[in-house]
CSV table of C-alpha atoms in Angstrom, one decimal:
chain,number,residue,atom,x,y,z
T,175,MET,CA,-160.8,-93.6,90.0
T,176,GLU,CA,-158.8,-91.1,92.1
T,177,GLU,CA,-155.6,-92.6,90.8
T,178,MET,CA,-156.8,-92.1,87.2
T,179,ARG,CA,-157.7,-88.4,88.0
T,180,GLN,CA,-154.3,-87.8,89.5
T,181,PHE,CA,-152.6,-89.4,86.5
T,182,LEU,CA,-154.6,-87.2,84.1
T,183,LEU,CA,-153.7,-84.1,86.2
T,184,GLY,CA,-150.1,-85.0,86.1
T,185,ARG,CA,-150.1,-85.5,82.3
T,186,SER,CA,-151.9,-82.1,81.9
T,187,ARG,CA,-149.3,-80.3,84.0
T,188,GLU,CA,-146.5,-82.1,82.1
T,189,ARG,CA,-148.0,-81.0,78.8
T,190,LYS,CA,-148.3,-77.4,80.0
T,191,ASN,CA,-144.7,-77.4,81.2
T,192,VAL,CA,-143.6,-78.7,77.8
T,193,ILE,CA,-145.6,-75.9,76.0
T,194,SER,CA,-144.3,-73.2,78.3
T,195,SER,CA,-140.7,-74.5,77.8
T,196,ASP,CA,-141.2,-74.6,74.0
T,197,LEU,CA,-142.6,-71.0,74.0
T,198,ALA,CA,-139.8,-69.7,76.1
T,199,GLU,CA,-137.2,-71.2,73.7
T,200,ARG,CA,-139.0,-69.7,70.7
T,201,VAL,CA,-139.1,-66.2,72.4
T,202,TRP,CA,-135.5,-66.5,73.4
T,203,GLY,CA,-134.5,-67.6,69.9
T,204,GLU,CA,-136.5,-64.7,68.3
T,205,SER,CA,-135.1,-62.2,70.8
T,206,LYS,CA,-131.5,-63.1,69.8
T,207,LYS,CA,-132.4,-62.5,66.1
T,208,ILE,CA,-134.0,-59.2,67.0
T,209,TRP,CA,-131.1,-57.8,69.0
T,210,LYS,CA,-128.6,-59.1,66.3
T,211,ILE,CA,-130.3,-56.7,63.9
T,212,ALA,CA,-131.4,-53.9,66.4
T,213,PHE,CA,-128.1,-53.2,68.1
T,214,PRO,CA,-126.0,-52.5,65.0
T,215,ALA,CA,-128.9,-50.5,63.5
T,216,THR,CA,-129.2,-48.4,66.7
T,217,LEU,CA,-125.4,-47.9,66.7
T,218,ALA,CA,-125.5,-46.7,63.1
T,219,ARG,CA,-128.3,-44.2,63.7
T,220,VAL,CA,-126.9,-42.9,66.9
T,221,SER,CA,-123.5,-42.3,65.2
T,222,GLN,CA,-125.0,-40.6,62.2
T,223,PHE,CA,-127.3,-38.4,64.3
T,224,GLY,CA,-124.4,-37.7,66.6
T,225,THR,CA,-122.3,-36.4,63.8
T,226,LEU,CA,-124.8,-33.6,63.1
T,227,VAL,CA,-125.2,-32.8,66.8
T,228,ILE,CA,-121.4,-32.6,67.3
T,229,ALA,CA,-121.0,-30.4,64.3
T,230,GLN,CA,-123.6,-28.1,65.7
T,231,ALA,CA,-121.7,-27.9,69.0
T,232,PHE,CA,-118.4,-27.0,67.3
T,233,ILE,CA,-120.2,-24.4,65.0
T,234,GLY,CA,-122.0,-23.0,68.0
T,235,HIS,CA,-118.7,-22.1,69.6
T,236,ILE,CA,-117.8,-19.9,66.6
T,237,SER,CA,-120.7,-17.5,67.0
T,238,GLN,CA,-124.5,-17.4,67.6
T,239,LEU,CA,-124.9,-16.3,64.0
T,240,HIS,CA,-123.1,-19.4,62.7
T,241,LEU,CA,-125.2,-21.6,65.0
T,242,ALA,CA,-128.5,-20.1,63.8
T,243,ALA,CA,-127.5,-20.5,60.2
T,244,TYR,CA,-126.4,-24.1,60.6
T,245,ALA,CA,-129.6,-24.9,62.6
T,246,LEU,CA,-131.8,-23.5,59.9
T,247,ILE,CA,-130.2,-25.7,57.2
T,248,GLN,CA,-130.1,-28.8,59.4
T,249,ILE,CA,-133.6,-28.7,60.8
T,250,LEU,CA,-135.5,-27.5,57.6
T,251,PHE,CA,-133.5,-28.5,54.5
T,252,LEU,CA,-131.4,-31.4,55.6
T,253,ARG,CA,-134.3,-33.0,57.5
T,254,PHE,CA,-136.4,-32.6,54.3
T,255,ALA,CA,-133.7,-34.2,52.1
T,256,ILE,CA,-133.0,-37.0,54.6
T,257,GLY,CA,-136.7,-37.8,54.9
T,258,ILE,CA,-137.0,-38.3,51.2
T,259,THR,CA,-133.7,-40.2,50.7
T,260,LEU,CA,-134.0,-42.4,53.7
T,261,GLY,CA,-137.7,-43.0,53.1
T,262,MET,CA,-137.1,-44.0,49.5
T,263,SER,CA,-134.4,-46.4,50.6
T,264,THR,CA,-136.9,-48.4,52.6
T,265,ALA,CA,-138.1,-49.8,49.3
T,266,THR,CA,-134.7,-51.4,49.1
T,267,GLU,CA,-135.2,-52.7,52.6
T,268,THR,CA,-138.5,-54.4,51.7
T,269,LEU,CA,-137.4,-55.9,48.5
T,270,CYS,CA,-134.0,-57.1,49.7
T,271,GLY,CA,-135.4,-58.6,52.9
T,272,GLN,CA,-138.1,-60.5,51.0
T,273,ALA,CA,-135.7,-61.6,48.3
T,274,PHE,CA,-133.2,-62.9,50.9
T,275,GLY,CA,-136.0,-64.9,52.6
T,276,ALA,CA,-137.0,-66.3,49.2
T,277,LYS,CA,-133.4,-67.2,48.4
T,278,GLN,CA,-133.4,-65.0,45.3
T,279,TYR,CA,-130.0,-63.8,46.3
T,280,HIS,CA,-128.9,-62.6,42.8
T,281,MET,CA,-131.8,-60.1,42.8
T,282,MET,CA,-130.6,-58.2,45.9
T,283,GLY,CA,-127.6,-56.7,44.1
T,284,ILE,CA,-129.9,-55.7,41.3
T,285,TYR,CA,-132.4,-54.0,43.7
T,286,LEU,CA,-129.5,-52.2,45.2
T,287,GLN,CA,-128.3,-50.8,41.9
T,288,ARG,CA,-131.9,-49.8,40.9
T,289,SER,CA,-132.2,-47.9,44.2
T,290,TRP,CA,-128.9,-46.1,43.4
T,291,ILE,CA,-130.3,-44.9,40.1
T,292,ILE,CA,-133.6,-43.7,41.6
T,293,ASN,CA,-132.0,-42.0,44.6
T,294,LEU,CA,-129.3,-40.3,42.5
T,295,VAL,CA,-131.9,-38.8,40.3
T,296,THR,CA,-134.0,-37.8,43.3
T,297,THR,CA,-131.1,-36.1,45.1
T,298,THR,CA,-130.1,-34.2,41.9
T,299,LEU,CA,-133.7,-32.9,41.7
T,300,LEU,CA,-133.3,-31.6,45.3
T,301,LEU,CA,-130.2,-29.6,44.6
T,302,PRO,CA,-132.0,-26.3,43.7
T,303,VAL,CA,-133.2,-26.1,47.3
T,304,PHE,CA,-129.6,-26.0,48.5
T,305,PHE,CA,-128.3,-23.8,45.7
T,306,PHE,CA,-130.9,-21.2,46.3
T,307,ALA,CA,-131.2,-21.5,50.1
T,308,ARG,CA,-130.3,-17.8,50.7
T,309,GLN,CA,-133.0,-16.6,48.4
T,310,ILE,CA,-135.5,-19.0,50.0
T,311,PHE,CA,-134.8,-17.8,53.5
T,312,MET,CA,-135.0,-14.2,52.4
T,313,ILE,CA,-138.4,-14.9,51.0
T,314,LEU,CA,-139.4,-16.5,54.3
T,315,GLY,CA,-138.4,-13.3,56.1
T,316,GLU,CA,-135.2,-14.4,57.8
T,317,GLN,CA,-132.5,-11.8,58.7
T,318,SER,CA,-130.3,-11.1,55.8
T,319,ASP,CA,-127.0,-12.0,57.6
T,320,ILE,CA,-128.5,-15.4,58.8
T,321,ALA,CA,-129.9,-16.1,55.3
T,322,ARG,CA,-126.6,-15.3,53.6
T,323,LEU,CA,-124.6,-17.5,55.9
T,324,ALA,CA,-127.2,-20.3,55.7
T,325,GLY,CA,-126.9,-20.1,51.9
T,326,TYR,CA,-123.2,-20.6,52.1
T,327,ILE,CA,-123.4,-23.5,54.6
T,328,SER,CA,-126.1,-25.2,52.4
T,329,LEU,CA,-123.6,-25.6,49.5
T,330,TRP,CA,-121.3,-27.6,51.8
T,331,PHE,CA,-124.1,-30.1,52.4
T,332,ILE,CA,-124.3,-31.1,48.7
T,333,PRO,CA,-121.5,-33.8,49.0
T,334,ILE,CA,-123.1,-35.1,52.1
T,335,LEU,CA,-126.5,-35.4,50.3
T,336,TYR,CA,-124.8,-37.7,47.7
T,337,SER,CA,-123.2,-39.8,50.4
T,338,PHE,CA,-126.7,-40.5,51.7
T,339,VAL,CA,-127.7,-42.0,48.3
T,340,PHE,CA,-125.2,-44.8,48.9
T,341,SER,CA,-125.0,-45.1,52.7
T,342,PHE,CA,-128.7,-45.5,53.3
T,343,THR,CA,-129.4,-48.0,50.5
T,344,ILE,CA,-126.3,-50.1,51.3
T,345,GLN,CA,-127.4,-50.2,54.9
T,346,LYS,CA,-130.8,-51.6,53.9
T,347,TYR,CA,-129.2,-54.0,51.5
T,348,LEU,CA,-126.9,-55.4,54.2
T,349,GLN,CA,-129.6,-55.4,56.9
T,350,GLY,CA,-131.8,-57.6,54.6
T,351,GLN,CA,-129.1,-60.3,54.6
T,352,LEU,CA,-128.4,-59.9,58.4
T,353,LYS,CA,-124.9,-58.3,57.8
T,354,ASN,CA,-125.5,-55.0,59.4
T,355,ASN,CA,-122.9,-55.5,62.2
T,356,PHE,CA,-120.3,-54.1,59.8
T,357,VAL,CA,-122.4,-50.9,59.2
T,358,GLY,CA,-122.8,-50.3,63.0
T,359,TRP,CA,-119.1,-50.5,63.8
T,360,VAL,CA,-118.1,-48.5,60.7
T,361,SER,CA,-120.6,-45.8,61.6
T,362,ALA,CA,-119.2,-45.7,65.2
T,363,GLY,CA,-115.7,-45.3,63.7
T,364,SER,CA,-116.8,-42.5,61.5
T,365,LEU,CA,-118.2,-40.6,64.5
T,366,LEU,CA,-114.8,-40.8,66.2
T,367,ILE,CA,-113.1,-39.6,63.0
T,368,HIS,CA,-115.5,-36.7,62.9
T,369,VAL,CA,-114.9,-35.7,66.5
T,370,LEU,CA,-111.1,-35.8,65.9
T,371,LEU,CA,-111.2,-33.9,62.6
T,372,SER,CA,-113.7,-31.3,64.0
T,373,TRP,CA,-111.3,-30.6,66.9
T,374,ILE,CA,-108.3,-30.2,64.6
T,375,PHE,CA,-110.0,-28.2,61.8
T,376,VAL,CA,-112.1,-25.9,64.0
T,377,ASN,CA,-110.3,-25.6,67.3
T,378,LYS,CA,-106.7,-25.9,66.3
T,379,LEU,CA,-106.5,-24.7,62.7
T,380,HIS,CA,-109.4,-22.2,63.1
T,381,TRP,CA,-111.0,-23.0,59.7
T,382,GLY,CA,-114.5,-22.2,61.0
T,383,ILE,CA,-117.4,-23.4,58.8
T,384,PRO,CA,-115.2,-25.0,56.1
T,385,GLY,CA,-113.4,-27.0,58.8
T,386,ALA,CA,-116.6,-28.2,60.5
T,387,MET,CA,-118.3,-29.1,57.2
T,388,THR,CA,-115.2,-30.8,55.8
T,389,ALA,CA,-115.2,-33.0,58.9
T,390,ILE,CA,-118.8,-34.1,58.2
T,391,ILE,CA,-118.0,-34.7,54.6
T,392,VAL,CA,-115.0,-36.9,55.4
T,393,ALA,CA,-116.9,-38.9,58.1
T,394,SER,CA,-119.9,-39.4,55.7
T,395,TRP,CA,-117.9,-40.6,52.8
T,396,PHE,CA,-115.7,-42.8,55.1
T,397,VAL,CA,-118.8,-44.9,55.8
T,398,VAL,CA,-119.7,-45.1,52.1
T,399,ILE,CA,-116.1,-46.1,51.0
T,400,ALA,CA,-116.0,-48.7,53.7
T,401,GLU,CA,-119.3,-50.2,52.6
T,402,PHE,CA,-118.1,-50.2,48.9
T,403,MET,CA,-115.0,-52.1,50.0
T,404,TYR,CA,-117.1,-54.6,52.0
T,405,ILE,CA,-119.4,-55.3,49.0
T,406,PHE,CA,-116.8,-55.3,46.2
T,407,GLY,CA,-114.3,-57.1,48.3
T,408,GLY,CA,-116.2,-60.3,48.2
T,409,TRP,CA,-118.0,-60.3,51.6
T,410,CYS,CA,-121.4,-60.6,49.8
T,411,PRO,CA,-120.7,-63.3,47.3
T,412,LYS,CA,-124.2,-64.6,47.0
T,413,THR,CA,-125.9,-61.2,46.6
T,414,TRP,CA,-123.4,-59.1,44.7
T,415,ARG,CA,-122.6,-60.4,41.2
T,416,GLY,CA,-121.2,-57.1,39.8
T,417,PHE,CA,-122.7,-54.2,37.9
T,418,THR,CA,-125.4,-55.1,35.4
T,419,CYS,CA,-127.6,-53.3,32.9
T,420,ALA,CA,-130.5,-55.3,34.3
T,421,ALA,CA,-130.6,-52.6,36.9
T,422,PHE,CA,-132.1,-50.3,34.3
T,423,SER,CA,-135.1,-52.6,33.7
T,424,ASP,CA,-138.4,-52.8,35.7
T,425,LEU,CA,-137.7,-49.5,37.4
T,426,PHE,CA,-141.4,-48.4,37.5
T,427,PRO,CA,-142.5,-50.8,40.3
T,428,ILE,CA,-139.4,-49.8,42.3
T,429,ILE,CA,-140.1,-46.1,41.7
T,430,LYS,CA,-143.7,-46.5,42.8
T,431,LEU,CA,-142.7,-48.3,46.1
T,432,SER,CA,-139.9,-45.8,46.6
T,433,ILE,CA,-142.2,-42.8,46.3
T,434,SER,CA,-144.7,-44.3,48.8
T,435,SER,CA,-141.8,-45.1,51.1
T,436,GLY,CA,-140.4,-41.6,50.9
T,437,LEU,CA,-143.8,-40.0,51.5
T,438,MET,CA,-144.3,-42.3,54.5
T,439,LEU,CA,-141.1,-41.2,56.3
T,440,CYS,CA,-141.3,-37.6,55.2
T,441,LEU,CA,-144.7,-37.2,56.8
T,442,GLU,CA,-143.2,-38.5,60.1
T,443,LEU,CA,-140.1,-36.2,60.0
T,444,TRP,CA,-142.0,-33.1,58.9
T,445,TYR,CA,-144.6,-33.6,61.6
T,446,ASN,CA,-142.0,-32.9,64.3
T,447,ALA,CA,-140.5,-30.0,62.4
T,448,ILE,CA,-144.0,-28.4,62.1
T,449,ILE,CA,-144.2,-28.4,65.9
T,450,ILE,CA,-141.2,-26.1,66.1
T,451,LEU,CA,-142.6,-23.9,63.3
T,452,LEU,CA,-145.9,-23.5,65.0
T,453,ALA,CA,-144.3,-22.8,68.3
T,454,GLY,CA,-142.3,-20.0,66.8
T,455,TYR,CA,-145.5,-18.1,66.1
T,456,ALA,CA,-146.5,-18.0,69.8
T,457,LYS,CA,-146.2,-14.7,71.6
T,458,ASN,CA,-143.5,-14.4,74.3
T,459,ALA,CA,-142.7,-18.1,74.0
T,460,ALA,CA,-138.9,-18.0,74.4
T,461,VAL,CA,-138.9,-20.0,77.6
T,462,ALA,CA,-141.5,-22.5,76.3
T,463,ILE,CA,-139.7,-23.0,73.0
T,464,SER,CA,-136.4,-23.6,74.9
T,465,ALA,CA,-138.0,-26.2,77.2
T,466,PHE,CA,-139.8,-27.8,74.2
T,467,SER,CA,-136.5,-28.0,72.3
T,468,ILE,CA,-135.0,-29.9,75.2
T,469,CYS,CA,-137.9,-32.3,75.1
T,470,LEU,CA,-137.4,-32.9,71.4
T,471,ASN,CA,-133.7,-33.6,72.0
T,472,ILE,CA,-134.5,-36.3,74.6
T,473,ILE,CA,-137.2,-37.8,72.3
T,474,SER,CA,-134.7,-37.8,69.4
T,475,TRP,CA,-132.1,-39.8,71.4
T,476,GLU,CA,-134.6,-42.3,72.6
T,477,PHE,CA,-136.0,-42.6,69.1
T,478,MET,CA,-132.6,-43.8,67.9
T,479,LEU,CA,-133.0,-46.9,70.0
T,480,CYS,CA,-136.6,-47.4,68.7
T,481,VAL,CA,-135.3,-47.1,65.1
T,482,GLY,CA,-133.3,-50.3,65.9
T,483,PHE,CA,-136.6,-52.1,66.7
T,484,LEU,CA,-138.1,-50.6,63.5
T,485,VAL,CA,-135.3,-52.1,61.5
T,486,SER,CA,-135.4,-55.4,63.2
T,487,SER,CA,-139.2,-55.6,62.8
T,488,SER,CA,-138.9,-54.8,59.1
T,489,VAL,CA,-136.1,-57.2,58.4
T,490,ARG,CA,-137.6,-60.1,60.4
T,491,VAL,CA,-141.0,-59.7,58.7
T,492,SER,CA,-139.6,-59.3,55.2
T,493,ASN,CA,-137.3,-62.3,55.6
T,494,GLU,CA,-140.1,-64.6,56.9
T,495,LEU,CA,-142.6,-63.4,54.3
T,496,GLY,CA,-140.0,-64.1,51.6
T,497,LYS,CA,-139.6,-67.6,53.1
T,498,GLY,CA,-143.4,-68.1,53.0
T,499,ASP,CA,-143.7,-68.6,56.8
T,500,ALA,CA,-146.7,-66.5,57.8
T,501,GLU,CA,-146.7,-67.8,61.4
T,502,ALA,CA,-143.1,-66.9,62.0
T,503,ALA,CA,-143.7,-63.4,60.7
T,504,LYS,CA,-146.7,-63.0,63.0
T,505,PHE,CA,-144.7,-64.4,66.0
T,506,SER,CA,-141.8,-62.1,65.3
T,507,VAL,CA,-144.1,-59.0,65.4
T,508,LYS,CA,-145.4,-60.1,68.7
T,509,VAL,CA,-142.0,-60.6,70.3
T,510,ILE,CA,-140.6,-57.3,68.9
T,511,THR,CA,-143.6,-55.3,70.0
T,512,PHE,CA,-143.4,-56.7,73.6
T,513,THR,CA,-139.7,-56.1,73.8
T,514,SER,CA,-140.0,-52.5,72.5
T,515,ILE,CA,-142.9,-51.7,74.8
T,516,CYS,CA,-140.8,-52.9,77.8
T,517,VAL,CA,-138.0,-50.5,76.7
T,518,GLY,CA,-140.5,-47.8,76.2
T,519,VAL,CA,-142.0,-48.3,79.7
T,520,PHE,CA,-138.5,-48.1,81.3
T,521,PHE,CA,-137.7,-44.8,79.7
T,522,CYS,CA,-141.2,-43.4,80.3
T,523,ALA,CA,-140.8,-44.2,84.0
T,524,LEU,CA,-137.3,-42.7,84.0
T,525,CYS,CA,-138.7,-39.4,82.6
T,526,LEU,CA,-141.6,-39.4,85.2
T,527,ILE,CA,-139.2,-40.0,88.1
T,528,CYS,CA,-136.6,-37.5,87.0
T,529,GLY,CA,-139.3,-34.9,86.1
T,530,GLY,CA,-138.0,-31.4,85.3
T,531,LYS,CA,-134.5,-32.2,86.7
T,532,ILE,CA,-133.7,-33.6,83.3
T,533,GLY,CA,-133.5,-30.0,82.1
T,534,TYR,CA,-130.3,-29.3,84.2
T,535,LEU,CA,-128.5,-31.6,81.8
T,536,PHE,CA,-129.0,-29.0,79.0
T,537,ILE,CA,-129.4,-25.6,80.7
T,538,ASN,CA,-129.2,-23.9,84.1
T,539,ASP,CA,-132.0,-21.4,83.5
T,540,GLU,CA,-134.5,-21.9,86.4
T,541,LYS,CA,-137.5,-20.7,84.3
T,542,VAL,CA,-136.8,-23.1,81.5
T,543,VAL,CA,-136.4,-26.1,83.9
T,544,GLU,CA,-139.6,-25.1,85.7
T,545,TYR,CA,-141.5,-25.0,82.5
T,546,LEU,CA,-140.0,-28.3,81.4
T,547,SER,CA,-141.4,-29.9,84.6
T,548,LYS,CA,-144.9,-29.0,83.3
T,549,LEU,CA,-144.2,-30.9,80.1
T,550,THR,CA,-142.9,-34.1,81.9
T,551,PHE,CA,-146.1,-36.1,81.3
T,552,LEU,CA,-146.2,-35.2,77.6
T,553,LEU,CA,-142.5,-36.0,77.3
T,554,SER,CA,-143.0,-39.4,79.0
T,555,LEU,CA,-146.0,-40.2,76.7
T,556,SER,CA,-144.0,-39.3,73.6
T,557,VAL,CA,-141.2,-41.6,74.7
T,558,PHE,CA,-143.6,-44.5,75.3
T,559,LEU,CA,-145.4,-44.0,71.9
T,560,ASN,CA,-142.1,-44.1,70.1
T,561,SER,CA,-141.7,-47.7,71.3
T,562,ILE,CA,-145.1,-48.8,69.8
T,563,GLN,CA,-145.2,-46.7,66.7
T,564,CYS,CA,-141.7,-47.7,65.4
T,565,VAL,CA,-142.3,-51.4,65.6
T,566,LEU,CA,-145.7,-51.3,63.8
T,567,THR,CA,-144.2,-49.1,61.1
T,568,GLY,CA,-141.4,-51.5,60.7
T,569,ALA,CA,-143.8,-54.4,60.3
T,570,ALA,CA,-145.6,-52.5,57.6
T,571,ILE,CA,-142.3,-51.8,55.8
T,572,GLY,CA,-141.4,-55.4,55.9
T,573,ALA,CA,-144.6,-56.3,54.2
T,574,GLY,CA,-144.3,-53.6,51.6
T,575,ARG,CA,-147.3,-51.6,52.9
T,576,GLN,CA,-145.7,-48.2,52.9
T,577,SER,CA,-148.6,-46.6,51.0
T,578,MET,CA,-151.0,-47.6,53.7
T,579,VAL,CA,-148.8,-46.1,56.4
T,580,ALA,CA,-148.6,-42.9,54.4
T,581,TYR,CA,-152.4,-42.6,54.2
T,582,ILE,CA,-152.7,-43.2,57.9
T,583,ASN,CA,-150.0,-40.6,58.6
T,584,ILE,CA,-151.8,-38.0,56.5
T,585,PHE,CA,-155.1,-38.5,58.3
T,586,CYS,CA,-153.7,-38.8,61.8
T,587,TYR,CA,-151.1,-36.1,61.6
T,588,TYR,CA,-152.3,-33.5,59.2
T,589,ILE,CA,-156.1,-33.9,59.4
T,590,VAL,CA,-156.4,-34.5,63.1
T,591,GLY,CA,-153.1,-33.7,65.0
T,592,ILE,CA,-152.2,-30.3,63.6
T,593,PRO,CA,-155.7,-28.8,63.5
T,594,VAL,CA,-156.4,-29.9,67.1
T,595,GLY,CA,-153.0,-28.6,68.1
T,596,LEU,CA,-153.8,-25.2,66.5
T,597,LEU,CA,-157.2,-25.1,68.2
T,598,LEU,CA,-155.7,-25.9,71.7
T,599,GLY,CA,-152.7,-23.7,71.2
T,600,TYR,CA,-154.1,-20.5,69.7
T,601,VAL,CA,-157.9,-20.6,70.2
T,602,LEU,CA,-157.9,-22.0,73.7
T,603,HIS,CA,-154.7,-20.2,74.5
T,604,MET,CA,-152.8,-23.2,75.8
T,605,LYS,CA,-149.8,-22.2,73.6
T,606,ILE,CA,-146.9,-24.7,73.3
T,607,LYS,CA,-148.5,-27.2,75.6
T,608,GLY,CA,-151.7,-27.1,73.6
T,609,ILE,CA,-149.9,-27.6,70.3
T,610,TRP,CA,-148.1,-30.6,71.6
T,611,ILE,CA,-151.2,-32.1,73.2
T,612,GLY,CA,-153.0,-31.9,69.8
T,613,MET,CA,-150.1,-33.3,67.9
T,614,GLN,CA,-149.7,-36.1,70.4
T,615,LEU,CA,-153.3,-37.0,69.8
T,616,GLY,CA,-152.3,-37.6,66.2
T,617,VAL,CA,-149.5,-39.9,67.2
T,618,ILE,CA,-151.9,-41.9,69.6
T,619,LEU,CA,-154.5,-42.2,66.8
T,620,GLN,CA,-151.8,-43.4,64.4
T,621,SER,CA,-150.5,-46.0,66.8
T,622,LEU,CA,-154.0,-47.3,67.4
T,623,MET,CA,-154.7,-47.5,63.7
T,624,LEU,CA,-151.4,-49.3,63.0
T,625,ALA,CA,-152.1,-51.7,65.9
T,626,TYR,CA,-155.5,-52.5,64.6
T,627,VAL,CA,-154.2,-53.1,61.0
T,628,THR,CA,-151.3,-55.2,62.3
T,629,TRP,CA,-153.7,-57.2,64.6
T,630,THR,CA,-156.2,-57.9,61.8
T,631,THR,CA,-153.6,-58.7,59.1
T,632,ASP,CA,-153.9,-61.9,57.2
T,633,TRP,CA,-150.3,-62.9,57.2
T,634,ASN,CA,-150.9,-65.8,54.7
T,635,GLU,CA,-152.2,-63.1,52.3
T,636,GLN,CA,-149.1,-61.1,52.9
T,637,VAL,CA,-147.0,-64.1,52.0
T,638,ASN,CA,-148.9,-64.4,48.7
T,639,LYS,CA,-148.4,-60.7,48.0
T,640,ALA,CA,-144.7,-60.9,48.7
T,641,SER,CA,-144.4,-63.9,46.4
T,642,GLU,CA,-146.2,-62.2,43.6
T,643,ARG,CA,-144.1,-59.0,44.0
T,644,LEU,CA,-140.8,-61.0,43.9
T,645,ASN,CA,-141.9,-63.2,41.0
T,646,LYS,CA,-143.0,-60.2,39.0
T,647,LEU,CA,-139.6,-58.5,39.5
T,648,LEU,CA,-137.5,-61.7,39.3
T,649,LEU,CA,-135.0,-61.7,36.4
T,650,LYS,CA,-134.1,-65.1,35.0
T,651,ASN,CA,-130.4,-65.6,34.1
T,652,SER,CA,-131.3,-65.4,30.4
T,653,ASP,CA,-133.0,-62.0,30.9
T,654,GLU,CA,-129.9,-60.4,32.4
T,655,CYS,CA,-127.5,-58.4,30.2
T,656,ASN,CA,-124.5,-60.0,31.9
T,657,GLU,CA,-125.7,-63.5,31.8
T,658,ASP,CA,-122.2,-65.1,31.7
T,659,SER,CA,-121.0,-63.3,34.8
T,660,VAL,CA,-124.2,-64.3,36.7
T,661,GLN,CA,-123.8,-67.9,35.7
T,662,GLU,CA,-120.3,-67.9,37.0
T,663,GLY,CA,-121.5,-66.5,40.3
T,664,LEU,CA,-124.2,-69.1,40.6
T,665,SER,CA,-121.7,-71.9,39.9
């Protein structure tokens, strides 16, 4: 009897070891897929964000007036335009990722061309904001010299806006088929080109604003041209079959998904901009705003890493849903969430350990550094929440649930976060700290709601929805205007 009991215990331990070993292999395999997507995506975002920051540094050495004018355009108008363009491009991310998983390769190039049409029209509709920037800032009460210079700089951003139309959508297209390594390294190369050109044009040739803005334009279009060469040069043979008039058909479902995608991301980006706007109305808040701007810089850089996890979450979920594998999609979300939280905990602990000393990296003013030390806990909390919120948003994008995220953002950010921030900041006289606490409450609530939605998601139902969406948009070879060229590509 004792021998039998020992035998059964041994078999039980052996079974547990096999299960543990199998789980470890699955986690390791999924982690490799995650980082294969996340690292290039992070590299691309850091490079693109770095281009704007470096331009600001070069312009800041011209004069305070130039820096103020550039900052106004970048923080308000450019953020607004990027939010819309990048947000609408996530529709391409959803459709291309699911199409790749479903092996509907020929549809990916068509989705890309449809996104170009929609984003070109949208960007053109945004042009009046940049053409009449001076008048808009004058109405908002800005100083006439700053408004005039900002209006001049805004015109230089128009070629950059049109580069976003192609660079953002092509990035989503390549990510969906796991070819975003190219985008990461090209973006890093464009950053180096931008630094070199900025140094030559601004410091050596003394071209001022035209030199700094020309460097951004060249760097931005360098990425786009390289991406065009990659696609048209035959490196995407399964997914790019040439231009087709089929891109002009079935635009309404793409427009609907694009609008919800744009709204989702814009609500995120504008939320952070509103913090700065509200802080500007506080009395005698120069020190507090300086400290708070340092916090936002730190959060922005950490957010670039989290964007990599957002992209990997979106791509992995969309690919698996396209394949029809609900369990793989669910497992991927779990692994990415755990990985991202570990990264978030690390940076959160780093902020808590360093405390206000982080401020010395940006400024030597003792008052600002002292005030920053009072914001350390909120800074650490923001860094940690980034790691959760990004992954859950990415999972929603992969499933094509942008509308749901937009509704959650409206409720959490604009119905809860901002009113509570105003109450704490101005009614209870907690000023900048109160505004930030209230708005952090909105982020916490959003993360909890997204976590609940993700946890209770029926992934088999999401597989069915993805299949229905793809089949509805699928064009048979006989329905395409360039049938012959597609048939040649398929053969």
